[in-house]
mmCIF file of C-alpha atoms in Angstrom:
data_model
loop_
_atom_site.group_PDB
_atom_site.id
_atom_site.type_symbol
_atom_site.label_atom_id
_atom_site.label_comp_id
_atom_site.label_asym_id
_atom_site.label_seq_id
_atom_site.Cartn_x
_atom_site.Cartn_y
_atom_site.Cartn_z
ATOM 1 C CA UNK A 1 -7.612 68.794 -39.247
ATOM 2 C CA UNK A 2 -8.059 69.985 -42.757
ATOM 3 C CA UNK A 3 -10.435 72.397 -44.264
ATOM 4 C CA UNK A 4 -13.592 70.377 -45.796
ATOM 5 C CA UNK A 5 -13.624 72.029 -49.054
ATOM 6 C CA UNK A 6 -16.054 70.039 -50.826
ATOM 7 C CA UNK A 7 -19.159 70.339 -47.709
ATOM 8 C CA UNK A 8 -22.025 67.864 -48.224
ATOM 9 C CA UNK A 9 -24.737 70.752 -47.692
ATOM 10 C CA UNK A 10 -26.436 68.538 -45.643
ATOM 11 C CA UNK A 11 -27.391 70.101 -42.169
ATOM 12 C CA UNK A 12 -25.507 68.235 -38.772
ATOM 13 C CA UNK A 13 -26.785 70.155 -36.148
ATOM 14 C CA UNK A 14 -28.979 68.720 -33.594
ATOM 15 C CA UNK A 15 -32.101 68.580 -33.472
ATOM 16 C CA UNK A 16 -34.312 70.899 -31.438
ATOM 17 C CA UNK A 17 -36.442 70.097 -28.481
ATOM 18 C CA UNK A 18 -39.234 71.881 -28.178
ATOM 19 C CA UNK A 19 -40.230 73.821 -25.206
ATOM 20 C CA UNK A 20 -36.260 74.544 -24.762
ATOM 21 C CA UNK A 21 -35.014 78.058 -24.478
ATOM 22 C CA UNK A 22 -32.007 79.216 -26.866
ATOM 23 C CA UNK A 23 -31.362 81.130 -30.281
ATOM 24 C CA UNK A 24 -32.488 78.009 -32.562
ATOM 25 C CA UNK A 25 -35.248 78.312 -34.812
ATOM 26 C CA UNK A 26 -38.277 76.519 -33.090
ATOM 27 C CA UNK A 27 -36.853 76.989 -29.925
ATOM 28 C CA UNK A 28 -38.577 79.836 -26.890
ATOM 29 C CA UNK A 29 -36.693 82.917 -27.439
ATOM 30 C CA UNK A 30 -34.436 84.123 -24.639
ATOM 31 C CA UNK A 31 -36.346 86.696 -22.643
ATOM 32 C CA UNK A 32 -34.709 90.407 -22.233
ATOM 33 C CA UNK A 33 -34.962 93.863 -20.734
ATOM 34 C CA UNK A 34 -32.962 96.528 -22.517
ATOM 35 C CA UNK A 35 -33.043 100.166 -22.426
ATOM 36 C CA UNK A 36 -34.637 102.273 -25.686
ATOM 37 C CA UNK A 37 -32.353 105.468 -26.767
ATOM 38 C CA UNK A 38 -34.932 107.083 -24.460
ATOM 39 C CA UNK A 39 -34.197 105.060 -21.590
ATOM 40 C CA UNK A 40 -37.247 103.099 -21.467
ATOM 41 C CA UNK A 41 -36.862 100.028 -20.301
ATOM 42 C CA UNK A 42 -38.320 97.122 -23.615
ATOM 43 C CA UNK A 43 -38.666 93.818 -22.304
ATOM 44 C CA UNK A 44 -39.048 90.862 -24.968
ATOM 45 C CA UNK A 45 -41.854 88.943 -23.034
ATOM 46 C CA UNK A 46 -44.145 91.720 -22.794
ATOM 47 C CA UNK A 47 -43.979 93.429 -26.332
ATOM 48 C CA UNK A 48 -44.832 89.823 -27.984
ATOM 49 C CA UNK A 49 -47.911 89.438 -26.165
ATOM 50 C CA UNK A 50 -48.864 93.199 -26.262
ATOM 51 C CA UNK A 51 -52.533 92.756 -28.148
ATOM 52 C CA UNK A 52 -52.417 92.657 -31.672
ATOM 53 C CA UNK A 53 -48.433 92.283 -31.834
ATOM 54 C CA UNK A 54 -47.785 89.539 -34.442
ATOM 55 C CA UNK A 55 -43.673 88.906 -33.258
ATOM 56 C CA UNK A 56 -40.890 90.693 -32.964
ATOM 57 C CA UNK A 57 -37.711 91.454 -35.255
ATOM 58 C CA UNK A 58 -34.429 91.748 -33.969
ATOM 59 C CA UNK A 59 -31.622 93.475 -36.099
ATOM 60 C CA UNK A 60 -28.076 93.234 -34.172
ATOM 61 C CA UNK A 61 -26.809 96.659 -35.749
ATOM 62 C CA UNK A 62 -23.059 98.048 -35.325
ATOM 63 C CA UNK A 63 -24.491 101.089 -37.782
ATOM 64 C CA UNK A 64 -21.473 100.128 -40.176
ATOM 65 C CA UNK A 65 -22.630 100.821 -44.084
ATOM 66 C CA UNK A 66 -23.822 96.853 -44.677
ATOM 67 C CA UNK A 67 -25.809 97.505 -41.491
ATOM 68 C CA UNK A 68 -27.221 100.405 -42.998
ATOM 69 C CA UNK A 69 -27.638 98.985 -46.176
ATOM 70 C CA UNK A 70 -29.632 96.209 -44.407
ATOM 71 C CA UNK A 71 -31.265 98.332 -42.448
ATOM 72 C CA UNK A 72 -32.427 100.916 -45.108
ATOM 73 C CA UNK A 73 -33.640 97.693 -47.545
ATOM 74 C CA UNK A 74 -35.443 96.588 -44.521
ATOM 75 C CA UNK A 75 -37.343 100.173 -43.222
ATOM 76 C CA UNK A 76 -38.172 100.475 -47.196
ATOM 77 C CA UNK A 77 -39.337 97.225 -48.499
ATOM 78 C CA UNK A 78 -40.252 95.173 -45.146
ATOM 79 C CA UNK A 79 -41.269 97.221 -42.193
ATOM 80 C CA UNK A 80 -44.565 98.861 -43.937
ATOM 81 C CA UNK A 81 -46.008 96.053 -44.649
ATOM 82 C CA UNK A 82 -45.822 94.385 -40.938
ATOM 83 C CA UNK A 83 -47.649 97.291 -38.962
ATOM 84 C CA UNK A 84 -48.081 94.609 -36.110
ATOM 85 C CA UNK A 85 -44.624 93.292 -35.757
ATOM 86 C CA UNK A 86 -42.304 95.942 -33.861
ATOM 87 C CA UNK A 87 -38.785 96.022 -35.216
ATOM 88 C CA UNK A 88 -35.752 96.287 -32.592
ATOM 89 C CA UNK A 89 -32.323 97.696 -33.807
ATOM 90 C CA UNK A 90 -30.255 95.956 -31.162
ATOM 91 C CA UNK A 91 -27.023 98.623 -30.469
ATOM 92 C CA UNK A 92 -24.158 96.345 -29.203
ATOM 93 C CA UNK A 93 -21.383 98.073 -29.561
ATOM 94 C CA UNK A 94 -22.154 102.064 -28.601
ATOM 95 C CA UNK A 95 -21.865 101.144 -25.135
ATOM 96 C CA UNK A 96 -24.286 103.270 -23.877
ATOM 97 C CA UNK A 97 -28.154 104.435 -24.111
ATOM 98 C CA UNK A 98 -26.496 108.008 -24.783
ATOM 99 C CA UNK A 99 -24.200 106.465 -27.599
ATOM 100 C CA UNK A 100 -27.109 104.108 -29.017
ATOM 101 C CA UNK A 101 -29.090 107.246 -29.249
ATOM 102 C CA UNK A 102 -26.325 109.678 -30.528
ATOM 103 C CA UNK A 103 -26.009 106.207 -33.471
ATOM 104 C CA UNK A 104 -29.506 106.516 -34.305
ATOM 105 C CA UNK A 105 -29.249 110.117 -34.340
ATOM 106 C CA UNK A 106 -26.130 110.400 -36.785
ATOM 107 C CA UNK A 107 -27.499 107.329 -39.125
ATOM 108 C CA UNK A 108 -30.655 108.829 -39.598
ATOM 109 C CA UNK A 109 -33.102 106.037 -38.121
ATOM 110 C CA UNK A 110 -34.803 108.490 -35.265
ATOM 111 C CA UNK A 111 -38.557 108.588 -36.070
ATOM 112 C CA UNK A 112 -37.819 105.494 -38.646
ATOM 113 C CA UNK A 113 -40.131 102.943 -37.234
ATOM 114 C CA UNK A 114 -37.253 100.929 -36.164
ATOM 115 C CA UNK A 115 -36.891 101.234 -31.798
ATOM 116 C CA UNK A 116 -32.873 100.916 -30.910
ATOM 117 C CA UNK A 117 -32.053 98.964 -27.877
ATOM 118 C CA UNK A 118 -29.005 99.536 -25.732
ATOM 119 C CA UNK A 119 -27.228 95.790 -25.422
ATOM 120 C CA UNK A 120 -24.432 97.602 -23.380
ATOM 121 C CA UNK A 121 -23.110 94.495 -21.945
ATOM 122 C CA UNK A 122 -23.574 92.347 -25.187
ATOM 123 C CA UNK A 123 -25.856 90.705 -23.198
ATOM 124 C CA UNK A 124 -28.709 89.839 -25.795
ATOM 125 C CA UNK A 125 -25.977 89.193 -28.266
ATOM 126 C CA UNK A 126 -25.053 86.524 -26.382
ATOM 127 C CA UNK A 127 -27.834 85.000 -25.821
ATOM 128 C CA UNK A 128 -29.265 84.981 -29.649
ATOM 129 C CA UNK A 129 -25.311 83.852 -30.504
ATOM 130 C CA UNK A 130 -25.824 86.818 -33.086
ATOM 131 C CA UNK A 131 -23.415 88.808 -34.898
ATOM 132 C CA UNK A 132 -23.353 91.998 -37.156
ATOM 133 C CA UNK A 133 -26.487 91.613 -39.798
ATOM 134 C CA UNK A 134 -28.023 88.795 -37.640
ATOM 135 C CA UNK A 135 -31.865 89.128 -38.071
ATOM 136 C CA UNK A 136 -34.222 87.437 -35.289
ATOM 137 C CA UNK A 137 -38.155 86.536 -36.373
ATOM 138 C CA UNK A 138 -40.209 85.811 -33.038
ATOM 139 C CA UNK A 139 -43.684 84.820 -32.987
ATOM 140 C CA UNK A 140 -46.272 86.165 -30.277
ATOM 141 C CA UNK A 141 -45.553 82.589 -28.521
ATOM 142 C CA UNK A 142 -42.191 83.387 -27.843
ATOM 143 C CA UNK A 143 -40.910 80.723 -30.471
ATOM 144 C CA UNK A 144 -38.037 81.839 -32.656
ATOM 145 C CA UNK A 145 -38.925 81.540 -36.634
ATOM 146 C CA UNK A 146 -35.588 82.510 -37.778
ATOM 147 C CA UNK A 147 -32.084 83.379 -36.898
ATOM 148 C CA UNK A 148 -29.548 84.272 -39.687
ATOM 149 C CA UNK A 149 -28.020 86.564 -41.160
ATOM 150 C CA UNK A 150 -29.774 89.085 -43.443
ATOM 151 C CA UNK A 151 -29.644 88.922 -47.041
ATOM 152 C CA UNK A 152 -32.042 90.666 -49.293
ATOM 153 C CA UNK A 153 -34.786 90.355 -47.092
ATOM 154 C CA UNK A 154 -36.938 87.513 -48.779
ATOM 155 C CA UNK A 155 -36.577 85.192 -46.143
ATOM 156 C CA UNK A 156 -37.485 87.598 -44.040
ATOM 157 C CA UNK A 157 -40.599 88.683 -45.369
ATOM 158 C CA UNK A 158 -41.374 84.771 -45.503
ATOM 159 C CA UNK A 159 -41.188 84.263 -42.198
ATOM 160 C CA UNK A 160 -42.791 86.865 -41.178
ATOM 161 C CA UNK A 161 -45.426 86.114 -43.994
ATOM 162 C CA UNK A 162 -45.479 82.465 -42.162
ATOM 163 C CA UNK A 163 -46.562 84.180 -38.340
ATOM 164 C CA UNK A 164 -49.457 82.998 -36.953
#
């Protein structure tokens, strides 16, 4: 098979049912428990529906400099503005709630806004089919609103403009 080096742009993916649990946009988020750097166990489900919680955001961090360069853009020009929408730094690759914390420590994001969760097992990785930068918008019903990769953080702030 040869490379297709002149793409059509045009989107071939599937379309998605409703009501179906995966990483898609429109589809019910996967539901999680992770530990906190404090060891507190944050589970998806009940931090959506916590009242007066707009979403969630999920940042898969691996607290390399894009990921801080993300992440700084992000705690600067996004996170004020969405007091009701937590923000997650997902750890997946300290291994540990002790190394997630020492991370948050050395990076500079304890008392940031931003809570880091432990994915020790790359569990929730797997499950939003996320990678390093991938940013996650979920509304209070559980419905994903994005899942890419961040950028400048426009499209973020859109969708998280667009939460119900």
């Amino acid at each position: 098979m040869m490379d297709d080096l002149a793409p059509s742009g045009s989107d071939k993916r599937p379309a998605v049912m409703p009501g179906t649990t995966g990483p898609l946009v429109g589809q019910n988020a996967p539901d999680f428990t992770l530990p906190d750097t404090l060891g507190t166990s944050v589970t998806l489900s009940s931090v959506i529906t916590t009242t007066g919680v707009q979403g969630a955001v999920l940042y898969f961090t691996m607290w390399c400099p894009i990921c801080d360069a993300h992440m700084s853009n992000m705690r600067n020009t996004v996170l004020p503005a969405y007091p009701n929408v937590p923000f997650f730094l997902v750890d997946y690759v300290s291994g540990s709630v002790a190394g997630a914390q020492n991370a948050e420590l050395s990076n500079g994001y304890a008392g940031s806004g931003f809570t880091v969760l432990a994915d020790t097992q790359q569990t929730v990785l797997g499950l939003y089919q996320a990678t390093m930068g991938t940013t996650v918008v979920i509304d209070r019903t559980g419905v994903i609103r994005m899942n890419e990769d961040y950028k400048d953080g426009t499209r973020l702030k859109a969708a998280l403009a667009a939460l119900p």
